mmCIF file of C-alpha atoms in Angstrom:
data_model
loop_
_atom_site.group_PDB
_atom_site.id
_atom_site.type_symbol
_atom_site.label_atom_id
_atom_site.label_comp_id
_atom_site.label_asym_id
_atom_site.label_seq_id
_atom_site.Cartn_x
_atom_site.Cartn_y
_atom_site.Cartn_z
ATOM 1 C CA MET A 8 183.238 49.660 74.227
ATOM 2 C CA GLN A 9 179.914 47.981 74.765
ATOM 3 C CA ARG A 10 177.682 48.130 77.794
ATOM 4 C CA ALA A 11 175.979 44.850 78.664
ATOM 5 C CA TYR A 12 172.970 45.599 80.841
ATOM 6 C CA ALA A 13 171.385 43.219 83.304
ATOM 7 C CA LYS A 14 167.648 42.329 83.221
ATOM 8 C CA ILE A 15 164.931 41.586 85.758
ATOM 9 C CA ASN A 16 161.670 39.679 85.290
ATOM 10 C CA LEU A 17 158.604 41.740 85.958
ATOM 11 C CA SER A 18 156.798 38.443 85.401
ATOM 12 C CA LEU A 19 157.745 34.883 84.775
ATOM 13 C CA ASP A 20 155.327 32.164 84.001
ATOM 14 C CA VAL A 21 156.016 28.557 82.907
ATOM 15 C CA THR A 22 153.315 27.314 80.478
ATOM 16 C CA GLY A 23 154.582 23.928 79.451
ATOM 17 C CA LYS A 24 157.550 21.788 78.473
ATOM 18 C CA ARG A 25 158.823 20.770 75.081
ATOM 19 C CA ALA A 26 159.700 17.158 74.158
ATOM 20 C CA ASP A 27 163.444 18.118 74.280
ATOM 21 C CA GLY A 28 163.108 19.174 77.872
ATOM 22 C CA TYR A 29 163.090 22.953 77.348
ATOM 23 C CA HIS A 30 160.397 24.742 79.355
ATOM 24 C CA LEU A 31 157.909 27.058 77.596
ATOM 25 C CA VAL A 32 157.721 30.447 79.277
ATOM 26 C CA ASP A 33 155.769 33.686 79.140
ATOM 27 C CA MET A 34 157.757 36.524 80.649
ATOM 28 C CA ILE A 35 157.936 40.327 80.759
ATOM 29 C CA MET A 36 161.616 41.265 80.888
ATOM 30 C CA GLN A 37 163.041 44.649 81.689
ATOM 31 C CA THR A 38 166.514 46.132 81.422
ATOM 32 C CA VAL A 39 167.982 47.711 84.531
ATOM 33 C CA GLY A 40 170.866 50.116 84.962
ATOM 34 C CA ILE A 41 173.496 47.644 86.224
ATOM 35 C CA TYR A 42 175.952 46.781 83.479
ATOM 36 C CA ASP A 43 179.142 44.982 82.566
ATOM 37 C CA THR A 44 181.572 46.627 80.123
ATOM 38 C CA LEU A 45 183.151 44.878 77.101
ATOM 39 C CA THR A 46 186.056 46.393 75.225
ATOM 40 C CA VAL A 47 186.587 44.521 71.930
ATOM 41 C CA ALA A 48 189.665 45.078 69.724
ATOM 42 C CA GLU A 49 190.065 43.607 66.242
ATOM 43 C CA SER A 50 193.472 42.439 65.055
ATOM 44 C CA ASP A 51 194.824 43.811 61.802
ATOM 45 C CA ASP A 52 196.085 40.321 60.944
ATOM 46 C CA GLU A 53 194.015 37.573 59.393
ATOM 47 C CA THR A 54 194.502 33.996 60.534
ATOM 48 C CA ASP A 55 194.408 30.754 58.471
ATOM 49 C CA ASP A 56 191.511 29.421 60.542
ATOM 50 C CA SER A 57 188.346 31.133 61.887
ATOM 51 C CA GLY A 58 190.344 33.574 64.029
ATOM 52 C CA ALA A 59 191.420 33.524 67.589
ATOM 53 C CA VAL A 60 189.583 34.910 70.601
ATOM 54 C CA SER A 61 191.407 36.222 73.635
ATOM 55 C CA LEU A 62 189.345 37.074 76.736
ATOM 56 C CA SER A 63 190.454 38.703 79.980
ATOM 57 C CA ILE A 64 188.086 39.368 82.936
ATOM 58 C CA GLU A 65 188.196 41.956 85.671
ATOM 59 C CA MET A 66 185.774 41.141 88.513
ATOM 60 C CA GLU A 67 184.675 44.339 90.243
ATOM 61 C CA ASN A 68 182.645 42.592 93.047
ATOM 62 C CA GLY A 69 184.737 39.460 93.592
ATOM 63 C CA GLY A 70 184.131 35.960 92.415
ATOM 64 C CA THR A 71 185.619 34.069 89.439
ATOM 65 C CA LEU A 72 184.613 33.361 85.936
ATOM 66 C CA SER A 73 186.241 31.185 83.257
ATOM 67 C CA ALA A 74 187.855 33.134 80.385
ATOM 68 C CA GLY A 75 188.173 30.008 78.310
ATOM 69 C CA GLU A 76 186.407 28.802 75.212
ATOM 70 C CA ASP A 77 183.419 27.676 77.312
ATOM 71 C CA ASN A 78 182.610 31.384 78.178
ATOM 72 C CA LEU A 79 179.511 32.538 76.344
ATOM 73 C CA ILE A 80 181.436 35.582 75.084
ATOM 74 C CA CYS A 81 183.990 33.361 73.350
ATOM 75 C CA ARG A 82 181.248 31.142 71.992
ATOM 76 C CA ALA A 83 179.361 34.171 70.653
ATOM 77 C CA VAL A 84 182.473 35.447 68.902
ATOM 78 C CA ARG A 85 183.188 32.075 67.479
ATOM 79 C CA SER A 86 179.673 31.714 66.106
ATOM 80 C CA MET A 87 179.995 35.109 64.390
ATOM 81 C CA GLN A 88 183.297 34.103 62.852
ATOM 82 C CA LYS A 89 181.902 30.886 61.543
ATOM 83 C CA GLU A 90 178.581 32.296 60.286
ATOM 84 C CA PHE A 91 180.064 35.261 58.435
ATOM 85 C CA GLY A 92 183.514 33.971 57.537
ATOM 86 C CA ILE A 93 185.285 36.461 59.736
ATOM 87 C CA ARG A 94 189.012 35.558 59.903
ATOM 88 C CA LYS A 95 190.098 38.419 62.266
ATOM 89 C CA GLU A 96 191.319 37.832 65.755
ATOM 90 C CA PHE A 97 189.602 39.561 68.672
ATOM 91 C CA ASP A 98 190.937 40.676 72.053
ATOM 92 C CA ILE A 99 188.173 41.197 74.563
ATOM 93 C CA HIS A 100 188.301 42.696 78.073
ATOM 94 C CA LEU A 101 185.269 42.261 80.362
ATOM 95 C CA ILE A 102 184.712 44.389 83.442
ATOM 96 C CA LYS A 103 182.155 42.280 85.442
ATOM 97 C CA ARG A 104 179.695 44.140 87.736
ATOM 98 C CA ILE A 105 176.454 42.142 87.279
ATOM 99 C CA PRO A 106 176.234 39.477 90.034
ATOM 100 C CA ILE A 107 176.980 35.904 88.990
ATOM 101 C CA ALA A 108 174.300 33.190 89.123
ATOM 102 C CA ALA A 109 171.826 35.814 90.087
ATOM 103 C CA GLY A 110 168.840 35.508 87.756
ATOM 104 C CA MET A 111 169.828 38.712 85.920
ATOM 105 C CA ALA A 112 171.137 37.287 82.595
ATOM 106 C CA GLY A 113 174.743 38.261 83.328
ATOM 107 C CA GLY A 114 176.245 35.725 81.040
ATOM 108 C CA SER A 115 173.630 36.183 78.362
ATOM 109 C CA THR A 116 173.980 39.991 78.249
ATOM 110 C CA ASP A 117 177.724 39.712 77.890
ATOM 111 C CA ALA A 118 177.276 37.308 74.987
ATOM 112 C CA ALA A 119 174.783 39.725 73.310
ATOM 113 C CA ALA A 120 177.318 42.516 73.753
ATOM 114 C CA ALA A 121 179.951 40.389 72.047
ATOM 115 C CA PHE A 122 177.518 39.634 69.189
ATOM 116 C CA ARG A 123 176.910 43.434 68.732
ATOM 117 C CA ALA A 124 180.589 44.402 69.056
ATOM 118 C CA VAL A 125 181.783 41.901 66.425
ATOM 119 C CA ARG A 126 178.963 42.859 64.101
ATOM 120 C CA ASP A 127 179.868 46.566 64.358
ATOM 121 C CA LEU A 128 183.591 45.879 63.771
ATOM 122 C CA ALA A 129 183.468 43.172 61.120
ATOM 123 C CA ALA A 130 179.993 42.610 59.673
ATOM 124 C CA PRO A 131 178.102 45.972 59.890
ATOM 125 C CA SER A 132 175.383 44.961 57.465
ATOM 126 C CA VAL A 133 174.139 42.224 59.794
ATOM 127 C CA THR A 134 170.747 43.177 61.278
ATOM 128 C CA ASP A 135 169.639 42.869 64.866
ATOM 129 C CA GLU A 136 167.147 40.271 63.794
ATOM 130 C CA LYS A 137 169.877 38.164 62.339
ATOM 131 C CA LEU A 138 172.006 38.494 65.495
ATOM 132 C CA ALA A 139 169.010 37.420 67.604
ATOM 133 C CA GLU A 140 168.468 34.406 65.381
ATOM 134 C CA LEU A 141 172.086 33.370 65.697
ATOM 135 C CA ALA A 142 172.131 34.064 69.402
ATOM 136 C CA ALA A 143 169.195 31.748 70.090
ATOM 137 C CA GLY A 144 171.495 28.791 69.399
ATOM 138 C CA LEU A 145 173.575 29.692 72.390
ATOM 139 C CA GLY A 146 171.007 30.588 75.037
ATOM 140 C CA ALA A 147 167.349 31.505 75.297
ATOM 141 C CA ASP A 148 167.943 34.807 77.078
ATOM 142 C CA ILE A 149 170.478 36.148 74.593
ATOM 143 C CA PRO A 150 167.997 37.212 71.883
ATOM 144 C CA TYR A 151 166.268 39.414 74.441
ATOM 145 C CA CYS A 152 169.634 40.799 75.503
ATOM 146 C CA ILE A 153 170.414 41.811 71.973
ATOM 147 C CA TYR A 154 167.538 44.334 72.196
ATOM 148 C CA GLY A 155 166.892 44.913 75.888
ATOM 149 C CA GLY A 156 164.150 47.356 77.050
ATOM 150 C CA THR A 157 160.614 46.027 77.913
ATOM 151 C CA LYS A 158 159.751 42.834 76.014
ATOM 152 C CA ARG A 159 157.343 39.963 76.309
ATOM 153 C CA CYS A 160 159.366 36.721 75.836
ATOM 154 C CA ARG A 161 157.718 33.450 74.885
ATOM 155 C CA GLY A 162 158.637 30.112 73.476
ATOM 156 C CA ILE A 163 161.745 29.121 75.355
ATOM 157 C CA GLY A 164 162.382 32.894 75.826
ATOM 158 C CA GLU A 165 163.415 33.602 72.196
ATOM 159 C CA VAL A 166 160.089 34.784 70.838
ATOM 160 C CA LEU A 167 160.078 38.562 71.500
ATOM 161 C CA THR A 168 157.249 41.061 71.399
ATOM 162 C CA GLU A 169 157.801 44.788 71.841
ATOM 163 C CA MET A 170 156.016 46.212 74.885
ATOM 164 C CA PRO A 171 155.402 49.860 75.867
ATOM 165 C CA ASP A 172 158.190 51.278 77.974
ATOM 166 C CA ALA A 173 157.770 50.416 81.690
ATOM 167 C CA PRO A 174 157.026 53.456 83.836
ATOM 168 C CA ASN A 175 159.963 55.213 85.559
ATOM 169 C CA CYS A 176 160.778 54.065 89.033
ATOM 170 C CA SER A 177 163.594 53.453 91.488
ATOM 171 C CA LEU A 178 164.895 49.995 92.208
ATOM 172 C CA VAL A 179 166.821 48.539 95.114
ATOM 173 C CA ILE A 180 168.336 45.235 94.101
ATOM 174 C CA VAL A 181 169.936 42.829 96.576
ATOM 175 C CA LYS A 182 171.747 39.585 95.829
ATOM 176 C CA PRO A 183 172.600 37.281 98.734
ATOM 177 C CA PRO A 184 175.910 35.390 98.613
ATOM 178 C CA VAL A 185 174.460 32.158 97.260
ATOM 179 C CA GLY A 186 174.179 30.940 93.720
ATOM 180 C CA VAL A 187 171.185 29.235 92.103
ATOM 181 C CA SER A 188 171.361 26.714 89.296
ATOM 182 C CA THR A 189 168.646 27.451 86.721
ATOM 183 C CA PRO A 190 168.450 23.763 85.616
ATOM 184 C CA TRP A 191 167.909 22.770 89.253
ATOM 185 C CA CYS A 192 165.182 25.369 89.647
ATOM 186 C CA TYR A 193 163.172 24.181 86.651
ATOM 187 C CA LYS A 194 163.631 20.582 87.515
ATOM 188 C CA THR A 195 162.337 21.253 90.986
ATOM 189 C CA LEU A 196 159.438 23.225 89.544
ATOM 190 C CA ASP A 197 158.491 20.136 87.476
ATOM 191 C CA GLN A 198 157.805 18.328 90.775
ATOM 192 C CA THR A 199 155.795 21.191 92.207
ATOM 193 C CA GLU A 200 152.220 22.321 91.629
ATOM 194 C CA ILE A 201 152.114 25.939 90.483
ATOM 195 C CA THR A 202 149.456 27.685 92.463
ATOM 196 C CA GLY A 203 149.991 31.355 91.645
ATOM 197 C CA ARG A 204 150.818 32.805 88.316
ATOM 198 C CA PRO A 205 151.425 36.392 87.138
ATOM 199 C CA ASP A 206 148.622 38.093 85.207
ATOM 200 C CA THR A 207 150.567 38.781 82.014
ATOM 201 C CA GLU A 208 147.653 40.243 80.055
ATOM 202 C CA ALA A 209 146.779 42.593 82.915
ATOM 203 C CA MET A 210 150.454 43.674 83.042
ATOM 204 C CA ILE A 211 150.374 44.452 79.304
ATOM 205 C CA ARG A 212 147.283 46.614 79.821
ATOM 206 C CA ALA A 213 148.985 48.338 82.758
ATOM 207 C CA LEU A 214 152.006 48.987 80.581
ATOM 208 C CA ASP A 215 149.771 50.506 77.944
ATOM 209 C CA ALA A 216 148.270 52.775 80.761
ATOM 210 C CA HIS A 217 151.739 53.624 82.061
ATOM 211 C CA ASP A 218 150.499 52.645 85.553
ATOM 212 C CA LEU A 219 153.420 51.440 87.701
ATOM 213 C CA ARG A 220 151.203 50.150 90.546
ATOM 214 C CA ALA A 221 149.042 48.185 88.216
ATOM 215 C CA VAL A 222 152.064 46.771 86.420
ATOM 216 C CA MET A 223 153.561 45.450 89.701
ATOM 217 C CA GLY A 224 150.158 44.432 91.004
ATOM 218 C CA SER A 225 149.964 41.899 88.157
ATOM 219 C CA ALA A 226 153.590 40.774 88.582
ATOM 220 C CA GLY A 227 154.725 37.361 89.746
ATOM 221 C CA ASN A 228 157.361 34.711 89.350
ATOM 222 C CA VAL A 229 156.418 31.015 89.482
ATOM 223 C CA LEU A 230 160.035 30.105 90.258
ATOM 224 C CA GLU A 231 160.182 32.151 93.386
ATOM 225 C CA PRO A 232 158.493 29.559 95.688
ATOM 226 C CA VAL A 233 160.991 26.936 94.462
ATOM 227 C CA THR A 234 164.093 28.991 95.157
ATOM 228 C CA ALA A 235 162.816 30.682 98.319
ATOM 229 C CA ALA A 236 162.082 27.272 99.858
ATOM 230 C CA ALA A 237 165.798 26.449 99.522
ATOM 231 C CA HIS A 238 167.154 29.863 100.408
ATOM 232 C CA SER A 239 165.510 31.665 103.336
ATOM 233 C CA GLU A 240 167.547 34.794 102.520
ATOM 234 C CA ILE A 241 165.104 35.626 99.699
ATOM 235 C CA GLY A 242 162.139 36.031 102.024
ATOM 236 C CA GLU A 243 164.270 37.816 104.581
ATOM 237 C CA ILE A 244 165.391 40.429 102.068
ATOM 238 C CA GLU A 245 161.860 41.001 100.830
ATOM 239 C CA GLU A 246 160.571 41.357 104.373
ATOM 240 C CA TYR A 247 163.335 43.888 105.144
ATOM 241 C CA LEU A 248 162.710 45.989 102.030
ATOM 242 C CA ARG A 249 158.948 46.082 102.613
ATOM 243 C CA ARG A 250 159.640 48.152 105.682
ATOM 244 C CA PHE A 251 160.333 51.037 103.275
ATOM 245 C CA LYS A 252 156.944 50.754 101.435
ATOM 246 C CA PRO A 253 157.946 49.664 97.957
ATOM 247 C CA VAL A 254 155.294 49.088 95.296
ATOM 248 C CA ARG A 255 156.462 45.493 95.170
ATOM 249 C CA ALA A 256 159.406 43.338 96.248
ATOM 250 C CA MET A 257 160.034 40.010 94.496
ATOM 251 C CA MET A 258 162.645 37.635 93.041
ATOM 252 C CA THR A 259 163.934 37.807 89.581
ATOM 253 C CA GLY A 260 164.537 34.880 87.261
ATOM 254 C CA SER A 261 165.532 31.674 89.070
ATOM 255 C CA GLY A 262 166.998 33.878 91.801
ATOM 256 C CA PRO A 263 168.317 34.416 94.287
ATOM 257 C CA THR A 264 168.292 38.173 93.579
ATOM 258 C CA VAL A 265 165.513 40.274 95.007
ATOM 259 C CA PHE A 266 164.344 43.638 93.587
ATOM 260 C CA ALA A 267 162.062 46.182 95.138
ATOM 261 C CA VAL A 268 160.248 48.767 92.942
ATOM 262 C CA PHE A 269 159.652 52.191 94.404
ATOM 263 C CA ASP A 270 157.578 55.023 93.098
ATOM 264 C CA ASP A 271 159.199 57.286 95.729
ATOM 265 C CA ALA A 272 162.928 57.910 95.015
ATOM 266 C CA GLU A 273 163.635 59.129 98.593
ATOM 267 C CA ALA A 274 162.190 55.837 100.024
ATOM 268 C CA ALA A 275 164.368 53.840 97.648
ATOM 269 C CA LYS A 276 167.454 55.759 98.792
ATOM 270 C CA LYS A 277 166.625 55.104 102.409
ATOM 271 C CA ALA A 278 166.087 51.364 101.733
ATOM 272 C CA TYR A 279 169.413 51.206 99.881
ATOM 273 C CA ALA A 280 171.278 53.014 102.643
ATOM 274 C CA ALA A 281 169.809 50.719 105.250
ATOM 275 C CA VAL A 282 170.912 47.616 103.367
ATOM 276 C CA GLU A 283 174.339 49.135 102.753
ATOM 277 C CA SER A 284 174.903 49.823 106.512
ATOM 278 C CA ASP A 285 173.246 46.802 108.104
ATOM 279 C CA PRO A 286 175.742 44.186 109.150
ATOM 280 C CA LYS A 287 173.273 41.358 108.386
ATOM 281 C CA PHE A 288 173.838 42.109 104.685
ATOM 282 C CA SER A 289 177.621 41.853 104.877
ATOM 283 C CA GLY A 290 178.720 39.970 101.764
ATOM 284 C CA TYR A 291 175.535 40.742 99.844
ATOM 285 C CA GLU A 292 175.685 42.707 96.633
ATOM 286 C CA HIS A 293 173.270 45.625 96.465
ATOM 287 C CA PHE A 294 172.391 48.331 93.957
ATOM 288 C CA LEU A 295 170.316 51.470 93.598
ATOM 289 C CA THR A 296 169.206 51.812 90.010
ATOM 290 C CA GLY A 297 166.158 52.057 87.746
ATOM 291 C CA PHE A 298 164.692 50.817 84.481
ATOM 292 C CA VAL A 299 166.563 51.483 81.174
ATOM 293 C CA LYS A 300 164.625 52.142 77.966
ATOM 294 C CA ASN A 301 165.935 50.977 74.595
ATOM 295 C CA PRO A 302 169.466 50.689 75.944
ATOM 296 C CA TYR A 303 171.267 49.889 72.659
ATOM 297 C CA GLY A 304 169.282 52.010 70.208
ATOM 298 C CA CYS A 305 168.218 48.796 68.560
ATOM 299 C CA ARG A 306 165.619 48.492 65.909
ATOM 300 C CA LYS A 307 162.380 46.997 67.185
ATOM 301 C CA ALA A 308 162.056 43.273 67.536
#
């Protein structure tokens, strides 16, 4: 069984655009304690081709996902079979808890878990570095999700630098019942002047100092104004959570999920309980969690 942890962006900056249309980013990513579960079983039989992949999905919080060949899990397994000549069949069951289209790398982390599971079952000599290299061909967030933890991600997201562990805290995470298209968000950003950027270098110094307030004081997400302009729920959630005095409340990724960072666990519990009981948040997904350090016991990137 593999846990596939979600991520949030402590910072997200866009620094340019490649000729092929991919945006260049500079982000500090952080694993959080919301996770999907993958159970992967290997068949004893070999096939004449590259091996079959069977995927079933159990949605804990509602919604639907394709379990066909277009699913990133299936594509990850197929790429492993092709790269390493694996002829075994795999049966995979996914229990989905991470919100969909939420800016939390739900699909990418599931794919990363599939990479790790197939490696452990059928190609144990393959390194994390090789997995991350192979994963980059499927999605820019997947290499980060191979490792998790606190990382600086540059290039299109695949160039990883190990960071000091983020300070302990409590998180309240709220996802409104809307989905956001990442391509739409970046396309809209291209037509918008970026006026406020995170101070990534200051955040790195704050991580070195293990100073949570300084970390979040330098945080920022250049995609938030784009998504928040189209979805008023983002600002409404942030305003609501700020009543409970978090260190910072902001959007992750391309949204629409909002997270609030608390250095007071009791205040976080009160904020979570308020969201849970308030009728205005009916249909919203909400979580009380925290940061997760080195979730997979991976070697350093």
